[in-house]
Short mmCIF file of C-alpha atoms in Angstrom, two decimals:
data_model
loop_
_atom_site.label_atom_id
_atom_site.label_comp_id
_atom_site.label_asym_id
_atom_site.label_seq_id
_atom_site.Cartn_x
_atom_site.Cartn_y
_atom_site.Cartn_z
CA MET A 1 -13.30 3.40 0.69
CA SER A 2 -14.05 6.56 1.56
CA GLU A 3 -16.94 8.04 3.80
CA LEU A 4 -18.68 8.30 0.05
CA LEU A 5 -18.23 5.61 -1.80
CA GLY A 6 -19.47 3.65 1.67
CA GLN A 7 -22.62 5.56 2.25
CA LEU A 8 -23.55 5.41 -2.37
CA GLU A 9 -23.10 1.15 -1.71
CA ARG A 10 -25.70 1.39 1.46
CA VAL A 11 -28.35 3.69 -0.47
CA LEU A 12 -27.80 1.61 -3.79
CA GLU A 13 -28.42 -1.62 -2.06
CA GLY A 14 -31.39 0.27 -0.36
CA GLY A 15 -33.29 0.74 -3.65
CA ARG A 16 -34.97 3.94 -3.10
CA PRO A 17 -34.70 7.89 -4.19
CA ALA A 18 -32.62 9.61 -2.01
CA ALA A 19 -30.67 13.13 -1.62
CA LEU A 20 -26.64 13.15 -1.52
CA ALA A 21 -25.56 16.28 0.49
CA THR A 22 -22.21 17.40 0.11
CA LEU A 23 -20.30 19.89 2.12
CA VAL A 24 -18.38 21.89 -0.57
CA SER A 25 -17.24 25.13 1.33
CA ALA A 26 -16.81 25.93 5.06
CA LYS A 27 -15.24 29.04 5.89
CA GLY A 28 -14.26 29.69 10.35
CA THR A 29 -14.48 27.29 12.41
CA THR A 30 -16.54 25.17 11.17
CA PRO A 31 -16.70 21.15 13.26
CA ARG A 32 -16.14 18.80 9.00
CA LYS A 33 -14.12 20.09 6.24
CA ALA A 34 -14.47 19.87 2.90
CA GLY A 35 -15.85 16.44 1.38
CA ALA A 36 -18.57 15.81 4.57
CA THR A 37 -21.30 14.03 3.20
CA MET A 38 -25.11 13.21 4.45
CA TRP A 39 -28.03 11.55 3.14
CA VAL A 40 -31.20 11.95 3.26
CA SER A 41 -33.52 9.26 1.80
CA GLU A 42 -37.15 9.59 0.87
CA SER A 43 -38.24 7.41 3.42
CA GLY A 44 -36.93 10.18 6.02
CA ALA A 45 -33.57 7.53 6.44
CA ILE A 46 -30.71 9.47 7.24
CA LEU A 47 -26.92 8.16 6.50
CA GLY A 48 -23.58 10.21 7.52
CA THR A 49 -23.13 14.07 8.65
CA VAL A 50 -22.38 17.87 7.18
CA THR A 51 -21.47 19.13 10.48
CA ILE A 52 -21.85 17.30 13.74
CA GLY A 53 -25.90 17.45 14.19
CA GLY A 54 -27.52 20.47 14.85
CA CYS A 55 -29.26 23.36 13.40
CA VAL A 56 -26.87 22.70 9.83
CA ASP A 57 -28.21 19.44 9.78
CA ALA A 58 -31.77 20.04 10.55
CA ARG A 59 -31.75 22.70 7.53
CA VAL A 60 -29.97 19.99 5.03
CA ILE A 61 -32.27 17.31 5.86
CA GLU A 62 -35.04 20.32 4.74
CA GLU A 63 -33.19 20.84 1.69
CA ALA A 64 -33.17 17.25 1.03
CA ASP A 65 -36.84 16.42 0.99
CA ARG A 66 -37.30 19.63 -1.55
CA VAL A 67 -34.76 18.83 -3.52
CA LEU A 68 -36.50 14.68 -3.80
CA LYS A 69 -39.96 16.88 -4.74
CA THR A 70 -38.00 18.79 -7.72
CA ARG A 71 -35.09 16.26 -9.08
CA ARG A 72 -33.11 19.37 -9.59
CA PRO A 73 -29.80 20.39 -7.33
CA LYS A 74 -29.54 22.69 -5.11
CA LEU A 75 -26.62 24.90 -3.46
CA VAL A 76 -27.23 25.56 0.46
CA SER A 77 -25.58 27.80 1.97
CA MET A 78 -25.97 28.37 5.56
CA SER A 79 -23.44 31.25 7.36
CA LEU A 80 -23.45 29.75 11.96
CA GLY A 81 -23.89 33.02 13.81
CA ASP A 82 -22.20 32.82 17.26
CA GLU A 83 -24.91 31.62 19.11
CA GLU A 84 -25.92 29.10 16.78
CA ALA A 85 -21.93 27.88 16.80
CA TRP A 86 -22.52 27.76 20.68
CA GLU A 87 -25.57 25.30 20.23
CA ILE A 88 -22.94 22.81 18.37
CA GLY A 89 -20.19 22.90 19.99
CA LEU A 90 -18.11 25.66 18.32
CA THR A 91 -16.47 29.18 20.48
CA CYS A 92 -17.11 30.80 17.22
CA GLY A 93 -19.28 30.81 14.06
CA GLY A 94 -18.26 29.78 9.81
CA THR A 95 -20.27 30.19 6.78
CA VAL A 96 -21.02 26.63 5.14
CA ASP A 97 -22.05 25.85 1.73
CA VAL A 98 -23.65 22.86 1.04
CA LEU A 99 -24.47 20.87 -2.27
CA VAL A 100 -28.06 18.79 -2.28
CA GLU A 101 -28.85 16.49 -5.70
CA PRO A 102 -31.32 13.52 -5.98
CA VAL A 103 -30.07 10.77 -6.76
CA ASP A 104 -32.30 7.56 -7.79
CA ALA A 105 -30.93 4.14 -6.52
CA ARG A 106 -33.70 2.63 -8.74
CA ASN A 107 -31.99 3.78 -11.86
CA ALA A 108 -28.98 2.20 -12.78
CA SER A 109 -27.69 4.77 -15.47
CA ASP A 110 -28.63 7.63 -12.61
CA PRO A 111 -25.65 9.77 -13.12
CA LEU A 112 -24.35 10.24 -10.02
CA ALA A 113 -24.09 6.03 -9.53
CA VAL A 114 -22.95 5.56 -12.69
CA ALA A 115 -19.99 8.75 -12.08
CA TYR A 116 -19.37 7.27 -8.25
CA ARG A 117 -19.12 3.98 -9.88
CA ALA A 118 -16.32 4.88 -12.44
CA VAL A 119 -15.29 6.47 -9.59
CA ARG A 120 -15.15 3.28 -7.64
CA SER A 121 -13.15 1.40 -10.21
CA ALA A 122 -10.52 4.30 -10.78
CA LEU A 123 -9.52 3.35 -7.30
CA ALA A 124 -9.71 0.03 -7.37
CA ALA A 125 -7.43 -0.18 -9.97
CA GLY A 126 -4.43 2.05 -8.05
CA ARG A 127 -5.88 5.74 -10.05
CA THR A 128 -6.55 9.01 -8.46
CA VAL A 129 -9.40 11.15 -10.10
CA LEU A 130 -11.52 14.20 -9.51
CA ALA A 131 -15.53 13.96 -9.78
CA VAL A 132 -16.71 17.52 -10.37
CA ALA A 133 -20.09 18.90 -10.01
CA ARG A 134 -21.52 22.06 -10.65
CA LEU A 135 -22.64 24.51 -8.51
CA ASP A 136 -24.73 26.54 -10.50
CA GLY A 137 -27.97 24.81 -10.52
CA GLY A 138 -27.08 21.96 -13.02
CA ALA A 139 -27.68 18.33 -12.45
CA GLY A 140 -24.53 15.33 -13.06
CA ARG A 141 -21.18 14.48 -12.44
CA LEU A 142 -18.16 14.52 -14.51
CA VAL A 143 -15.27 11.94 -13.74
CA VAL A 144 -11.47 12.85 -14.49
CA GLY A 145 -8.85 10.46 -14.40
CA ASP A 146 -4.98 11.48 -13.93
CA SER A 147 -4.67 9.37 -17.31
CA GLY A 148 -6.84 12.01 -18.60
CA ALA A 149 -10.33 9.22 -18.94
CA ILE A 150 -13.52 10.80 -18.43
CA ALA A 151 -16.51 9.53 -17.30
CA GLY A 152 -20.00 10.73 -16.91
CA THR A 153 -20.92 14.52 -18.25
CA LEU A 154 -21.94 17.75 -16.59
CA GLY A 155 -24.80 18.10 -19.56
CA ASP A 156 -22.71 19.91 -21.97
CA ARG A 157 -20.18 18.68 -24.00
CA GLY A 158 -17.92 22.35 -24.43
CA LEU A 159 -18.05 22.49 -20.74
CA ASP A 160 -17.15 18.54 -20.43
CA ALA A 161 -14.14 19.14 -22.58
CA LEU A 162 -13.51 22.50 -20.31
CA VAL A 163 -14.08 21.32 -16.74
CA ALA A 164 -11.91 17.84 -18.46
CA ARG A 165 -8.96 20.16 -19.27
CA THR A 166 -9.19 21.88 -16.15
CA ALA A 167 -9.32 18.96 -13.75
CA LEU A 168 -6.08 17.33 -15.39
CA GLU A 169 -4.33 20.10 -14.17
CA ARG A 170 -5.44 19.92 -10.90
CA LEU A 171 -4.48 16.38 -10.00
CA ARG A 172 -1.21 16.94 -11.76
CA ALA A 173 -0.70 19.53 -8.66
CA ALA A 174 -2.76 17.32 -6.15
CA THR A 175 -5.35 19.85 -5.39
CA PRO A 176 -7.40 18.70 -2.48
CA SER A 177 -10.87 19.07 -3.09
CA GLY A 178 -12.53 22.29 -2.97
CA VAL A 179 -14.58 25.19 -5.24
CA GLU A 180 -13.53 26.51 -8.86
CA ARG A 181 -14.79 28.79 -11.23
CA VAL A 182 -14.23 27.96 -14.15
CA SER A 183 -14.69 29.96 -17.41
CA SER A 184 -14.33 30.68 -21.19
CA ASP A 185 -16.15 32.53 -23.58
CA GLU A 186 -19.07 30.08 -23.64
CA PHE A 187 -19.28 29.07 -19.70
CA GLU A 188 -18.99 31.28 -16.73
CA ILE A 189 -19.71 28.45 -13.81
CA PRO A 190 -18.68 27.09 -10.29
CA LEU A 191 -18.10 24.18 -10.29
CA TYR A 192 -17.03 21.74 -6.59
CA LEU A 193 -14.04 19.71 -7.41
CA GLU A 194 -13.76 16.28 -5.57
CA ARG A 195 -11.30 14.17 -5.50
CA HIS A 196 -10.78 10.26 -4.58
CA ALA A 197 -7.28 9.05 -4.17
CA PRO A 198 -6.67 5.33 -3.29
CA GLU A 199 -6.44 4.90 -0.01
CA GLU A 200 -2.77 4.89 1.15
CA THR A 201 -1.19 1.47 2.37
CA ALA A 202 2.13 1.31 4.71
CA VAL A 203 3.23 -2.26 3.19
CA ILE A 204 5.65 -3.08 5.95
CA TYR A 205 8.48 -5.49 5.77
CA GLY A 206 9.86 -7.30 8.92
CA ALA A 207 7.56 -7.76 11.88
CA VAL A 208 10.64 -5.43 13.95
CA GLN A 209 10.23 -3.36 16.84
CA VAL A 210 10.38 -0.19 14.51
CA ALA A 211 7.26 -2.20 12.55
CA MET A 212 5.28 -1.82 15.71
CA SER A 213 6.06 1.72 16.01
CA LEU A 214 4.37 2.20 12.57
CA THR A 215 1.39 0.76 12.32
CA VAL A 216 0.43 2.78 15.46
CA PHE A 217 1.85 5.86 13.45
CA ALA A 218 0.75 5.23 10.52
CA ARG A 219 -3.07 4.20 11.57
CA GLU A 220 -2.77 7.97 13.10
CA LEU A 221 -2.03 8.71 9.64
CA GLY A 222 -5.38 7.69 8.04
CA MET A 223 -2.98 5.12 6.23
CA ARG A 224 -3.44 0.78 6.47
CA THR A 225 -1.22 -0.57 7.06
CA VAL A 226 0.03 -4.16 6.31
CA VAL A 227 3.12 -6.28 8.13
CA VAL A 228 4.89 -9.39 6.52
CA ASP A 229 7.40 -11.20 7.84
CA GLY A 230 8.26 -14.74 7.45
CA ARG A 231 8.52 -15.91 10.73
CA GLU A 232 5.14 -16.63 12.35
CA ARG A 233 6.84 -15.93 15.97
CA PHE A 234 7.36 -12.15 14.92
CA ALA A 235 4.63 -11.31 12.55
CA THR A 236 1.22 -11.55 15.39
CA ARG A 237 -1.87 -10.37 16.10
CA GLN A 238 -0.44 -9.59 19.90
CA ARG A 239 2.83 -7.66 18.54
CA PHE A 240 0.57 -5.96 15.70
CA PRO A 241 -2.66 -4.72 16.95
CA ALA A 242 -2.91 -1.91 14.93
CA ALA A 243 -2.15 -3.99 11.68
CA ASP A 244 -4.73 -3.80 8.97
CA GLU A 245 -3.18 -6.99 7.12
CA ILE A 246 -0.68 -8.99 8.75
CA HIS A 247 1.12 -11.71 6.80
CA VAL A 248 3.16 -14.83 6.99
CA GLY A 249 5.10 -16.58 4.20
CA MET A 250 7.73 -15.92 1.07
CA PRO A 251 7.99 -12.55 1.37
CA SER A 252 8.40 -11.95 -2.03
CA GLU A 253 5.50 -14.37 -3.05
CA ILE A 254 3.40 -11.82 -0.93
CA ALA A 255 4.80 -8.74 -2.45
CA GLU A 256 3.36 -9.85 -5.61
CA ARG A 257 0.04 -9.88 -4.52
CA LEU A 258 -0.80 -7.00 -2.50
CA PRO A 259 -1.73 -3.76 -4.06
CA ALA A 260 1.25 -1.71 -5.66
CA THR A 261 -0.09 2.17 -5.82
CA PRO A 262 0.94 5.07 -6.01
CA SER A 263 -0.31 4.91 -2.48
CA THR A 264 1.55 1.70 -1.60
CA TYR A 265 4.54 2.52 0.64
CA VAL A 266 6.80 0.10 0.48
CA VAL A 267 9.12 0.07 3.86
CA LEU A 268 11.29 -2.35 4.84
CA VAL A 269 12.41 -2.81 8.13
CA ALA A 270 13.93 -6.23 8.35
CA HIS A 271 17.53 -5.55 8.36
CA ASP A 272 18.26 -8.90 6.10
CA TYR A 273 19.15 -9.30 2.46
CA LYS A 274 17.12 -12.01 2.11
CA TYR A 275 13.67 -10.15 2.95
CA GLU A 276 15.11 -7.22 1.04
CA LEU A 277 16.67 -8.49 -2.27
CA PRO A 278 13.69 -10.42 -3.03
CA VAL A 279 11.22 -7.87 -1.91
CA LEU A 280 12.82 -4.54 -3.90
CA ARG A 281 13.31 -7.22 -7.06
CA HIS A 282 9.01 -6.20 -7.33
CA ALA A 283 8.81 -3.14 -5.66
CA LEU A 284 11.90 -1.18 -7.30
CA ARG A 285 9.89 -2.20 -10.37
CA SER A 286 6.38 -1.36 -9.63
CA ASN A 287 4.37 1.57 -9.63
CA VAL A 288 4.23 2.21 -5.71
CA GLY A 289 5.30 5.45 -4.61
CA TYR A 290 7.83 5.12 -1.68
CA VAL A 291 10.07 2.16 -1.28
CA GLY A 292 12.61 2.63 1.51
CA MET A 293 15.48 0.72 3.07
CA LEU A 294 16.86 0.62 6.73
CA GLY A 295 19.91 0.04 6.71
CA SER A 296 23.48 2.31 6.65
CA ARG A 297 24.78 3.73 3.40
CA LYS A 298 27.13 1.14 3.18
CA ARG A 299 24.40 -1.81 3.47
CA GLY A 300 22.10 0.45 0.86
CA ALA A 301 25.22 0.33 -1.98
CA THR A 302 25.55 -3.18 -1.17
CA ILE A 303 21.93 -3.94 -2.39
CA LYS A 304 22.37 -0.98 -5.04
CA GLU A 305 25.12 -3.26 -6.72
CA LEU A 306 23.64 -6.71 -6.35
CA LEU A 307 20.41 -5.26 -7.96
CA ALA A 308 22.26 -3.36 -10.54
CA GLU A 309 24.30 -6.78 -11.23
CA GLU A 310 21.00 -8.09 -12.32
CA GLY A 311 20.32 -5.73 -14.80
CA PHE A 312 18.22 -2.93 -12.56
CA THR A 313 18.86 0.66 -13.90
CA ALA A 314 20.16 3.63 -12.37
CA ASP A 315 16.58 4.92 -12.33
CA GLU A 316 15.54 2.21 -11.15
CA LEU A 317 17.69 1.82 -7.84
CA ALA A 318 17.42 5.83 -7.87
CA ARG A 319 13.84 4.84 -6.36
CA LEU A 320 14.92 3.21 -3.21
CA ARG A 321 15.55 5.83 0.34
CA THR A 322 18.40 4.31 2.48
CA PRO A 323 19.33 4.84 4.79
CA ILE A 324 15.61 5.24 4.93
CA GLY A 325 13.18 8.57 7.10
CA LEU A 326 13.95 11.84 7.07
CA ASP A 327 17.60 13.17 9.79
CA ILE A 328 15.97 13.73 13.32
CA GLY A 329 18.41 12.61 14.97
CA ALA A 330 16.08 9.32 15.62
CA ARG A 331 17.49 6.90 17.84
CA SER A 332 14.29 4.66 19.28
CA THR A 333 12.52 2.79 17.26
CA ALA A 334 9.98 5.05 17.80
CA GLU A 335 11.47 8.03 16.38
CA ILE A 336 13.18 5.85 13.69
CA ALA A 337 9.26 5.10 12.47
CA LEU A 338 8.33 8.84 13.33
CA ALA A 339 11.42 9.61 10.67
CA VAL A 340 9.89 7.00 8.43
CA LEU A 341 6.73 8.55 7.86
CA ALA A 342 7.64 11.69 7.75
CA GLU A 343 9.35 10.95 5.03
CA ILE A 344 5.95 9.30 3.11
CA VAL A 345 4.33 12.20 3.53
CA ALA A 346 7.19 14.59 2.11
CA VAL A 347 7.50 12.43 -0.92
CA ARG A 348 3.84 12.33 -1.49
CA GLU A 349 3.48 15.76 -0.93
CA GLY A 350 6.68 16.74 -3.10
CA ARG A 351 8.06 18.24 -0.54
CA SER A 352 11.89 18.66 0.31
CA ALA A 353 11.40 18.64 3.88
CA PRO A 354 13.13 21.35 5.80
CA ALA A 355 11.89 22.74 8.55
CA LEU A 356 9.20 25.53 8.11
CA SER A 357 10.87 27.21 11.06
CA PRO A 358 13.34 29.96 9.11
CA ARG A 359 15.89 29.07 12.30
CA ALA A 360 15.86 25.93 10.43
CA GLU A 361 19.89 25.16 10.23
CA MET A 362 20.04 25.67 14.21
CA PRO A 363 21.48 21.84 15.21
CA ALA A 364 20.01 20.86 18.35
CA THR A 365 22.11 21.71 21.05
CA PRO A 366 23.75 19.33 23.48
CA ALA A 367 22.20 20.25 26.98
CA LEU A 368 19.14 19.27 25.01
CA ARG A 369 20.39 16.11 23.62
CA ASP A 370 21.56 15.67 27.27
CA ALA A 371 18.37 16.28 28.73
CA HIS A 372 16.86 13.57 26.92
CA PRO A 373 19.17 10.52 26.39
CA ALA A 374 18.24 7.59 24.26
CA MET B 1 29.19 -8.79 -1.53
CA GLN B 2 30.98 -10.57 0.43
CA THR B 3 30.35 -13.86 2.10
CA PRO B 4 33.09 -15.48 4.80
CA TYR B 5 31.90 -18.86 3.42
CA GLY B 6 33.74 -19.21 0.04
CA GLY B 7 33.53 -18.73 -3.44
CA ARG B 8 31.15 -21.51 -4.04
CA ILE B 9 28.01 -20.13 -2.38
CA LEU B 10 28.35 -17.23 -3.70
CA GLU B 11 28.84 -17.93 -6.89
CA HIS B 12 25.14 -20.05 -6.42
CA PHE B 13 24.21 -17.40 -4.23
CA ARG B 14 24.63 -14.56 -7.30
CA ARG B 15 23.79 -16.63 -9.91
CA PRO B 16 21.08 -19.26 -8.27
CA ARG B 17 20.45 -22.55 -10.77
CA ASN B 18 16.76 -23.92 -11.24
CA GLN B 19 15.54 -20.58 -9.61
CA GLY B 20 11.64 -20.35 -10.06
CA SER B 21 8.23 -21.82 -9.82
CA MET B 22 6.85 -24.41 -11.60
CA ALA B 23 3.18 -23.65 -12.66
CA ALA B 24 1.99 -27.41 -12.30
CA PRO B 25 4.70 -28.93 -10.31
CA SER B 26 4.45 -32.96 -9.39
CA ALA B 27 4.71 -31.67 -5.74
CA SER B 28 6.25 -28.89 -3.55
CA ALA B 29 6.81 -28.96 0.03
CA GLU B 30 8.08 -25.77 1.58
CA GLY B 31 10.75 -25.67 4.28
CA SER B 32 10.96 -22.79 7.06
CA ASN B 33 13.43 -21.60 9.95
CA PRO B 34 10.93 -19.99 12.52
CA LEU B 35 13.69 -18.14 13.80
CA CYS B 36 15.52 -16.22 10.92
CA GLY B 37 13.61 -16.34 8.81
CA ASP B 38 14.94 -17.75 5.92
CA ARG B 39 12.18 -19.80 3.58
CA VAL B 40 12.05 -21.89 1.00
CA ARG B 41 10.28 -23.76 -1.79
CA ILE B 42 11.28 -26.89 -3.56
CA ASP B 43 9.12 -27.97 -7.03
CA LEU B 44 9.46 -30.58 -8.16
CA ALA B 45 8.72 -32.69 -11.92
CA ILE B 46 8.22 -35.82 -11.80
CA ASP B 47 8.41 -38.81 -14.80
CA ALA B 48 6.56 -41.42 -12.86
CA THR B 49 7.19 -44.23 -14.85
CA ALA B 50 11.26 -43.71 -15.23
CA GLY B 51 10.52 -42.96 -10.80
CA VAL B 52 12.89 -39.78 -10.74
CA VAL B 53 13.23 -36.55 -10.60
CA SER B 54 12.87 -34.64 -14.54
CA GLU B 55 13.45 -31.34 -12.96
CA ALA B 56 13.51 -29.19 -9.53
CA LYS B 57 12.84 -25.64 -8.90
CA PHE B 58 13.28 -23.28 -5.86
CA THR B 59 11.93 -20.32 -4.67
CA ALA B 60 13.96 -18.62 -1.58
CA ASN B 61 13.87 -15.45 0.24
CA ALA B 62 16.51 -16.52 2.55
CA CYS B 63 20.37 -16.37 3.32
CA ALA B 64 23.68 -16.82 1.00
CA ILE B 65 23.90 -20.25 2.53
CA CYS B 66 20.35 -21.68 1.61
CA VAL B 67 19.66 -20.13 -1.13
CA ALA B 68 23.39 -21.87 -2.45
CA SER B 69 22.04 -24.98 -0.66
CA ALA B 70 19.33 -24.95 -2.76
CA SER B 71 20.76 -23.80 -6.22
CA LEU B 72 23.18 -26.76 -5.53
CA LEU B 73 20.60 -29.13 -5.10
CA THR B 74 18.11 -28.82 -7.68
CA GLU B 75 21.41 -29.40 -10.27
CA GLN B 76 21.64 -32.65 -7.89
CA LEU B 77 18.41 -33.89 -8.10
CA ARG B 78 17.13 -33.38 -11.11
CA GLY B 79 17.83 -37.11 -12.94
CA MET B 80 17.50 -38.84 -8.91
CA ARG B 81 15.31 -41.58 -8.41
CA LEU B 82 12.76 -40.77 -6.14
CA VAL B 83 14.18 -43.20 -3.24
CA ALA B 84 17.76 -41.37 -3.62
CA VAL B 85 15.68 -38.32 -2.94
CA ALA B 86 14.11 -39.09 0.29
CA GLU B 87 17.56 -40.84 0.96
CA LEU B 88 20.36 -38.19 0.89
CA ASP B 89 22.97 -36.88 3.55
CA GLU B 90 22.81 -33.41 4.77
CA ALA B 91 26.53 -33.64 5.39
CA GLU B 92 27.17 -34.69 1.04
CA VAL B 93 24.75 -31.47 1.05
CA VAL B 94 27.15 -29.55 3.57
CA ARG B 95 29.66 -30.61 1.40
CA ALA B 96 28.38 -29.63 -1.56
CA LEU B 97 29.01 -25.61 -0.53
CA ASP B 98 32.91 -26.04 -0.51
CA ALA B 99 33.21 -24.54 2.76
CA GLU B 100 33.30 -24.64 6.55
CA ILE B 101 29.52 -23.63 7.89
CA PRO B 102 29.06 -23.60 11.41
CA ALA B 103 27.03 -25.19 13.56
CA ALA B 104 24.33 -22.29 13.98
CA ARG B 105 24.11 -22.17 10.19
CA ARG B 106 23.89 -25.50 9.20
CA ARG B 107 19.75 -25.96 8.85
CA CYS B 108 20.41 -23.03 6.44
CA ALA B 109 21.87 -25.41 3.94
CA THR B 110 20.28 -28.34 5.20
CA LEU B 111 16.59 -26.48 5.13
CA PRO B 112 16.26 -27.09 1.06
CA LEU B 113 17.13 -30.58 1.65
CA GLU B 114 14.41 -30.79 4.00
CA ALA B 115 11.62 -29.66 1.51
CA ALA B 116 12.54 -31.62 -0.83
CA ARG B 117 12.22 -35.04 1.39
CA ARG B 118 8.76 -33.38 2.20
CA ALA B 119 7.96 -32.50 -1.15
CA VAL B 120 8.48 -36.47 -1.74
CA ALA B 121 7.01 -37.71 0.66
CA THR B 122 3.79 -36.22 -0.53
CA LEU B 123 4.06 -38.35 -3.42
CA THR B 124 4.59 -41.16 -1.40
CA ASP B 125 1.74 -40.51 0.74
CA HIS B 126 -0.44 -40.73 -2.22
CA GLY B 127 1.01 -44.13 -3.69
CA ILE B 128 2.81 -42.09 -6.47
CA ALA B 129 6.59 -43.31 -5.60
#
């Protein structure tokens, strides 16, 4: 669950009015990036932070108290001078814009509560949405889904329609959260477009050595990891301390029970067709964002032949990435895990994954390889 | 795909009979090989009056030998008396594969029978069989 949705749940449970402060824009060296949130309740309780504490949070708390009295949203812009920046642990200053809005947890039809319930439902269904807020002092929230479905309002139907079109384009381009100005003959309004995507989950079939590195690296990338195997002695907490979930049983049946959204990445490292075939029968016809299988080209071709005989189409089979991972010359199990996760990131971002350097085509020299034997 | 174990295994691996699970089996049991990872579950529908297996199905995430053995076994089980299932000979199940199964892979062939016997045993435990 995202930081914001987790906090909202607690605020709604509290049943008291509170102000939501969202860092919508940050320029220069700032300790937190756009999307950081903090709640200030009517009773003065604080949840979360938009900086790392210090003068900015203090100012936001003051503004939150005012917003709770006026019941009107406010955009607060703050410049951090070098001196203030030092005080909160930075070496130079920056500028932050924080949107502060009232939320009435006692009111089930509070616009923000309604909007974020829609966000939560969309995420549970594996959909990505944008929650759009006005930065011109107007209240409300419009939630636009990747299917074009909308929920909530920004207070004007014409504006909602205009914003929905823009948001859909940004969703399709996978644009991150940020500030944008929309304009038409009727409107000229700055907005904050807040992206909410289902949690990324790497589902790893085969509790082998590569899987151990995968769980560690994936966690660093902010992904949940799920390890699946039919063998109790391999799929253990001792071997996979970093895994979020470990499942032992019939892998194909576990695959049917696990979420299969575009944010789910299926990684087959069992190197055994007894798991690969049954899991692929499910994964290749599901909505998952990535399907990769460890193995040689020959092995991959054999697996694809078997699936083709069963009626899998060329398009379905083309989803299978095998041999798995980017070509970085991986030799150790950790390097293979690195190559796999790099490929997943590239697929997620729609990149072909060449090196950024113009010397990209230069191969590793023999001397360099010799210095680092496998 | 080639297997060194002959045509019958390959045929039943590629086109397994009775594959799938039952919504409400009379008895069901799973067998697993903890090291190689083969897993197979046998679902049985029982005609309690006649004391016979009326239908047998299997689900497997297993090697070709195990899948083929489960496929052949479920064909054999249909219509078989429950007492006879418990008495089925392992060697007979292996012979049905029509291939030389190395000793190290013998358990792959007998795992479905192990699961079927366990399923029948649950009925016996409940006084049904």
